[in-house]
PDB file of C-alpha atoms in Angstrom:
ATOM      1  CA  UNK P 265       0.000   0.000   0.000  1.00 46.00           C
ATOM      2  CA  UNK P 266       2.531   2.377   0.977  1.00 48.00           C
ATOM      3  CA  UNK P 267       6.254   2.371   1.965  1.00 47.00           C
ATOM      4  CA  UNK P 268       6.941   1.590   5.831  1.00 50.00           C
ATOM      5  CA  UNK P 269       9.953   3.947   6.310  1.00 53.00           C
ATOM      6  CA  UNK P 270      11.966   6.373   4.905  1.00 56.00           C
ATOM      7  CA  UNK P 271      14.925   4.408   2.673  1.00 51.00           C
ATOM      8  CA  UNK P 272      17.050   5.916   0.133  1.00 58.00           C
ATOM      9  CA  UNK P 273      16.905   5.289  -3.639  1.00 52.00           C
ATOM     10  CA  UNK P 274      17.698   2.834  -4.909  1.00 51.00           C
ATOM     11  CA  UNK P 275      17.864   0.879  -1.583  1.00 45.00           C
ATOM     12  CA  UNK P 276      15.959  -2.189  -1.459  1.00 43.00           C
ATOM     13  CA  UNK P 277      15.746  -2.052   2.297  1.00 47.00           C
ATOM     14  CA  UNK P 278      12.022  -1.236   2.851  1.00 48.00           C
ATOM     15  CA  UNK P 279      10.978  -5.033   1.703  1.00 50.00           C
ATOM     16  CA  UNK P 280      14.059  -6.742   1.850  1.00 47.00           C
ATOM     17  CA  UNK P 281      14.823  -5.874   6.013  1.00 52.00           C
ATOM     18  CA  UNK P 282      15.630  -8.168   8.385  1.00 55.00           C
ATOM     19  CA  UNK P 283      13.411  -9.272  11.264  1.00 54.00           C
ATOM     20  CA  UNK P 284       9.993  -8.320   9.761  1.00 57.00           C
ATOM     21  CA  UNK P 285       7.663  -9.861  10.372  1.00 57.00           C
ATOM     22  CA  UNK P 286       5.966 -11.041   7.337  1.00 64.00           C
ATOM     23  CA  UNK P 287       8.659  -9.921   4.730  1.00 63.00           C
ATOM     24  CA  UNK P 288       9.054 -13.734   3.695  1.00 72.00           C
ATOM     25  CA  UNK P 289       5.554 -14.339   3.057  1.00 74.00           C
ATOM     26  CA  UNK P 290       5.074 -12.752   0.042  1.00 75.00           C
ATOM     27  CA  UNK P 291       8.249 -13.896  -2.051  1.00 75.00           C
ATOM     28  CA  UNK P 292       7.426 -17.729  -0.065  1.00 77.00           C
ATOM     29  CA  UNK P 293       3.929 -17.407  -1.896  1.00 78.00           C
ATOM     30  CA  UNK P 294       4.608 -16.287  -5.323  1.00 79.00           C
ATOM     31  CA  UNK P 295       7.908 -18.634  -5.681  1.00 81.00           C
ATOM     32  CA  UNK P 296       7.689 -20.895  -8.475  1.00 82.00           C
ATOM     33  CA  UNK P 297       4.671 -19.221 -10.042  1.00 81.00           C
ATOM     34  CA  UNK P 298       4.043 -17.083 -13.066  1.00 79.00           C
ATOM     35  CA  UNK P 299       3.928 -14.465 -10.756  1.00 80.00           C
ATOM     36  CA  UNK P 300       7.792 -14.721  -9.853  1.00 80.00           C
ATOM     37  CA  UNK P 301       9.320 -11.684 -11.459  1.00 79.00           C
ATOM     38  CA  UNK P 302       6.106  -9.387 -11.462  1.00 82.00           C
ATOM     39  CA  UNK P 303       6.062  -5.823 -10.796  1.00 83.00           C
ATOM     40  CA  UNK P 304       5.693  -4.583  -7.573  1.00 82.00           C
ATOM     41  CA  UNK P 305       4.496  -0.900  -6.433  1.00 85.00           C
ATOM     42  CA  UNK P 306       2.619   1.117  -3.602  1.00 83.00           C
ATOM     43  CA  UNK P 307      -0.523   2.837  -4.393  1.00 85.00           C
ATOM     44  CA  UNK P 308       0.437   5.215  -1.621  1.00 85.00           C
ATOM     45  CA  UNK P 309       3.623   7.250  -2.636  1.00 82.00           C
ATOM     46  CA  UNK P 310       5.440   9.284  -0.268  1.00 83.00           C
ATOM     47  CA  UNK P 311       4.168   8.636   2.676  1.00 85.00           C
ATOM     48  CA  UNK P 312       5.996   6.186   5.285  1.00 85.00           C
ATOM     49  CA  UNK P 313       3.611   4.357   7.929  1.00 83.00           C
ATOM     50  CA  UNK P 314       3.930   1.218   8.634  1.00 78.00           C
ATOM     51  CA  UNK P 315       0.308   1.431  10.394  1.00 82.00           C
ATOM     52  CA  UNK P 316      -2.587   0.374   7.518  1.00 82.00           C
ATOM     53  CA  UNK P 317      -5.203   1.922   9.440  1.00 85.00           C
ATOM     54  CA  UNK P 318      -3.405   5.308   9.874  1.00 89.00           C
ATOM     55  CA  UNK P 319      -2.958   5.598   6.247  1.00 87.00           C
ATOM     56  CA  UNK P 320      -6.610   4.700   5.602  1.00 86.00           C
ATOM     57  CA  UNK P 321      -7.519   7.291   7.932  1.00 90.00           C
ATOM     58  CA  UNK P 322      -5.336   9.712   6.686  1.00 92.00           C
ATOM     59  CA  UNK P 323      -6.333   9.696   3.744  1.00 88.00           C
ATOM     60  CA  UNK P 324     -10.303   8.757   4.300  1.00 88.00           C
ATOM     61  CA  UNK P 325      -9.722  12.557   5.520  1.00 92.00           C
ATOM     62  CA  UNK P 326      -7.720  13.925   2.655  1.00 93.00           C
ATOM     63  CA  UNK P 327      -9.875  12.675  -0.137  1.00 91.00           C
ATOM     64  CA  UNK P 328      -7.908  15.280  -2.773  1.00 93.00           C
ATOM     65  CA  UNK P 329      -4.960  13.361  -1.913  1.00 92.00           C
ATOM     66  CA  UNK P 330      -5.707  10.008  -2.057  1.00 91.00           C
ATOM     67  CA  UNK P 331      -7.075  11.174  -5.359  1.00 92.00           C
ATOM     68  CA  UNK P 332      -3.511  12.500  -6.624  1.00 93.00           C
ATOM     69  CA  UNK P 333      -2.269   9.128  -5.506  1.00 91.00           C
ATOM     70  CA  UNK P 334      -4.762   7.273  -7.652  1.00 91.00           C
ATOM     71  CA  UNK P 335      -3.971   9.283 -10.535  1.00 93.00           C
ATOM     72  CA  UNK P 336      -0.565   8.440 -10.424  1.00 93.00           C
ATOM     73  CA  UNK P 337      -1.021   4.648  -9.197  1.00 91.00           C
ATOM     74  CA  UNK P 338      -3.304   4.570 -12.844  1.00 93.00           C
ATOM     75  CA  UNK P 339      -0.324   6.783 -14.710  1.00 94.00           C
ATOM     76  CA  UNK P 340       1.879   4.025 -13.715  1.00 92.00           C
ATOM     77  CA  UNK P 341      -0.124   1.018 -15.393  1.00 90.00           C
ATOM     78  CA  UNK P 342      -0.644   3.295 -18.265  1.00 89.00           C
ATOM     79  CA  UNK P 343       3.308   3.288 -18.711  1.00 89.00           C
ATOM     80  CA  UNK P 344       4.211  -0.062 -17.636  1.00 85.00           C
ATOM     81  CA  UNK P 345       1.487  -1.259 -20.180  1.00 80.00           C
ATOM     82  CA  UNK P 346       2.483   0.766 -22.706  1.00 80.00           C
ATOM     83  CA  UNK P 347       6.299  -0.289 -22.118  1.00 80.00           C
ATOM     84  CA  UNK P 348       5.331  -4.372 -21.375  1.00 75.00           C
ATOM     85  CA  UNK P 349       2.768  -4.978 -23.402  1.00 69.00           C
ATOM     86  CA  UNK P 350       2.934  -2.738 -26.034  1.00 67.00           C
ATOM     87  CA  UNK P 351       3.185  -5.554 -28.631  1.00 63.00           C
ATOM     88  CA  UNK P 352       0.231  -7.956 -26.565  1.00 60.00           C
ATOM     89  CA  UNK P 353      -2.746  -5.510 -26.374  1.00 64.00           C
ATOM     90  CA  UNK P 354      -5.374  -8.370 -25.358  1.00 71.00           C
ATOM     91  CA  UNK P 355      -3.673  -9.358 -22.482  1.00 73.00           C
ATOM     92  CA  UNK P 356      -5.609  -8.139 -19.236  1.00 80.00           C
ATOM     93  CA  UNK P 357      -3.813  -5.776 -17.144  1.00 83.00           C
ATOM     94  CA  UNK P 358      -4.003  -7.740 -13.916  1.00 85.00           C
ATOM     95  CA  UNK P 359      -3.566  -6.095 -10.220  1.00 87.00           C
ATOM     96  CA  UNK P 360      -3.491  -7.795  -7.418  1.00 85.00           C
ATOM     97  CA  UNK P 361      -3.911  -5.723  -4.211  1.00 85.00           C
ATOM     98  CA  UNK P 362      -2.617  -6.634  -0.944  1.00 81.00           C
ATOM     99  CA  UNK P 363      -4.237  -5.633   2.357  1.00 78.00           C
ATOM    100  CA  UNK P 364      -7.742  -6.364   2.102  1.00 74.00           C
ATOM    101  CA  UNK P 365      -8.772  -4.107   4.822  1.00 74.00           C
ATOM    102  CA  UNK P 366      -6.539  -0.713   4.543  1.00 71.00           C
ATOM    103  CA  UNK P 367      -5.620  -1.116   1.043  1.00 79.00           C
ATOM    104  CA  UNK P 368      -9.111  -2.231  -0.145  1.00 82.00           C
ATOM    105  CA  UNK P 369     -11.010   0.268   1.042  1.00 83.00           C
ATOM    106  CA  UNK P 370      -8.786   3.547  -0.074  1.00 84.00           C
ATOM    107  CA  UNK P 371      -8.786   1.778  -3.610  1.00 85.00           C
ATOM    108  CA  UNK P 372     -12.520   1.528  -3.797  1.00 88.00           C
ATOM    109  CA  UNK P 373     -12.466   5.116  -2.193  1.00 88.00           C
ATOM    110  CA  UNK P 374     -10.785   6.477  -4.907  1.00 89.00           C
ATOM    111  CA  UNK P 375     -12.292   4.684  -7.304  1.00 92.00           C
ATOM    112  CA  UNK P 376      -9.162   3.342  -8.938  1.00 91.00           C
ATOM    113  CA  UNK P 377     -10.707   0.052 -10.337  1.00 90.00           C
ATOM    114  CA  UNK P 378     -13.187   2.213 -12.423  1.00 92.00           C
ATOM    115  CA  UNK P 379      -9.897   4.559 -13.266  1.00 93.00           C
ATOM    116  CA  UNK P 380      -8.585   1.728 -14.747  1.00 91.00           C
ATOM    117  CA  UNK P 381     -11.259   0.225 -16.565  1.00 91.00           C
ATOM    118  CA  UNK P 382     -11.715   4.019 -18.942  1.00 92.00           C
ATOM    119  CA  UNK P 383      -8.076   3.268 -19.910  1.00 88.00           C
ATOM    120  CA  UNK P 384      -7.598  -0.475 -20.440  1.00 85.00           C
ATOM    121  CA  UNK P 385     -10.415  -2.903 -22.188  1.00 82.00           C
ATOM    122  CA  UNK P 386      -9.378  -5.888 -19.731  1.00 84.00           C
ATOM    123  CA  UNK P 387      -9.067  -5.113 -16.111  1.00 87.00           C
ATOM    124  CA  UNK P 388      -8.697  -7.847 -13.709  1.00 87.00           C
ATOM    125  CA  UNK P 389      -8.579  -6.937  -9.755  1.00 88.00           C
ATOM    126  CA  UNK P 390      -7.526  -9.343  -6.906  1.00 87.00           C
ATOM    127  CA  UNK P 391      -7.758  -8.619  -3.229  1.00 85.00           C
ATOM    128  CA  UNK P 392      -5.831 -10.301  -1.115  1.00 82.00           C
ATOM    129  CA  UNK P 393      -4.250 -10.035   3.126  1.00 77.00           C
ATOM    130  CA  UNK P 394      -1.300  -7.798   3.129  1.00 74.00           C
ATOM    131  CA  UNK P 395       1.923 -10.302   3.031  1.00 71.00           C
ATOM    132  CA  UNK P 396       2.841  -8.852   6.190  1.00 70.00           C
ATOM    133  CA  UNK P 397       0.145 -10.234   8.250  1.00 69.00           C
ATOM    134  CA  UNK P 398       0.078 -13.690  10.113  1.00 64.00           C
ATOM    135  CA  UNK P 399      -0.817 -15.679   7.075  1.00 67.00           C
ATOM    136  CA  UNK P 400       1.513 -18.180   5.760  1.00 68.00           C
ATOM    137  CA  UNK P 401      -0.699 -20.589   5.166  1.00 74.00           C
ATOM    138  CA  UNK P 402      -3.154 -17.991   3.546  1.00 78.00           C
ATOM    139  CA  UNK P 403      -1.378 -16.248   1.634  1.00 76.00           C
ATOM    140  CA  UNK P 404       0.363 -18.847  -0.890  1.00 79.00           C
ATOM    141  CA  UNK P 405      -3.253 -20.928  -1.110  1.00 83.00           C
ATOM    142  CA  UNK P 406      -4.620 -17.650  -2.067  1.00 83.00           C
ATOM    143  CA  UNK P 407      -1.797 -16.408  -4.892  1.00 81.00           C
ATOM    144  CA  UNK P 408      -2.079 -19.842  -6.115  1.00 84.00           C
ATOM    145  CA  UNK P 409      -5.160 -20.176  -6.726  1.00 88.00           C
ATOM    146  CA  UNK P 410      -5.469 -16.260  -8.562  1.00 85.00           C
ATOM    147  CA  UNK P 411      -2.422 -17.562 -10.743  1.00 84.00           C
ATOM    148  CA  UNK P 412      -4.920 -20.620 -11.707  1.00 85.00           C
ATOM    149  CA  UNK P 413      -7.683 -18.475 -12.578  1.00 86.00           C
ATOM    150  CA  UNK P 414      -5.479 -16.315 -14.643  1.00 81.00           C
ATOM    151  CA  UNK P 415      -3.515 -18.939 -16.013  1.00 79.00           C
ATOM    152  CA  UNK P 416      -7.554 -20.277 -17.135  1.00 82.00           C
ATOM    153  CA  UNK P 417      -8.089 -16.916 -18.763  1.00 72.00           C
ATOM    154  CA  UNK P 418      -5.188 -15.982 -20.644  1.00 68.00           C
TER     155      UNK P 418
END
């Protein structure tokens, strides 16, 4: 959703740090999947909490700026799309979003799904728990089964 602390650029410290809790989860449950390799960004920019629920709050209460942040968060696909798949127009742009809570709500706050869908013809949206959470059983049943579904589509 958003980075946890302030790191420099170009430092890969914000996921890769040791003794999180959590950090493993996510590259545990996408190992050996199509999704090994994907792209990976915040829809919050520039703004470190590690708390979900602050950042929802903060930004249930500044609605203009969780709407700059969704403009840029839909800039972004409109680039990487345009740089990826450029060539392979009918393949669905697919997002999944972790933290199904925090990160759920402020992207159906903003609207971001239907931002998407009035610039790409195939939108797919998954919501699943934030890797960080308690859920490493969860977590990997979950991503596996999304990478079946897509694999069924595509």
């Amino acid at each position: 959703m958003n980075v946890s602390t302030d790191v420099e650029p170009g430092n890969w410290n914000n996921f890769h740090k040791k003794g999180d809790r959590g950090n493993s989860n996510l590259r545990d449950s996408i190992i050996g999947t199509r999704l090994q390799g994907a792209y990976l960004t915040d829809l919050i920019k520039f703004y470190p909490e590690t708390a979900g629920g602050k950042v929802k709050n903060h930004f249930k209460n500044n609605k203009g700026e969780l709407e700059r942040h969704a403009e840029w968060f839909v800039e972004e696909m409109i680039q990487l799309k345009e740089f990826f798949w450029k060539d392979n127009s009918k393949l669905p742009l697919i997002i999944i979003v972790m933290g199904k809570t925090a990160t759920k709500s402020l992207f159906e706050t903003a609207e971001i799904e239907k931002k998407l869908r009035e610039k790409f013809k195939d939108v797919k949206v998954y919501f699943v728990r934030h890797y960080s959470q308690d859920c490493k059983k969860e977590l990997p049943e979950k991503i596996r089964e999304i990478v079946r579904e897509i694999e069924q589509d595509l």
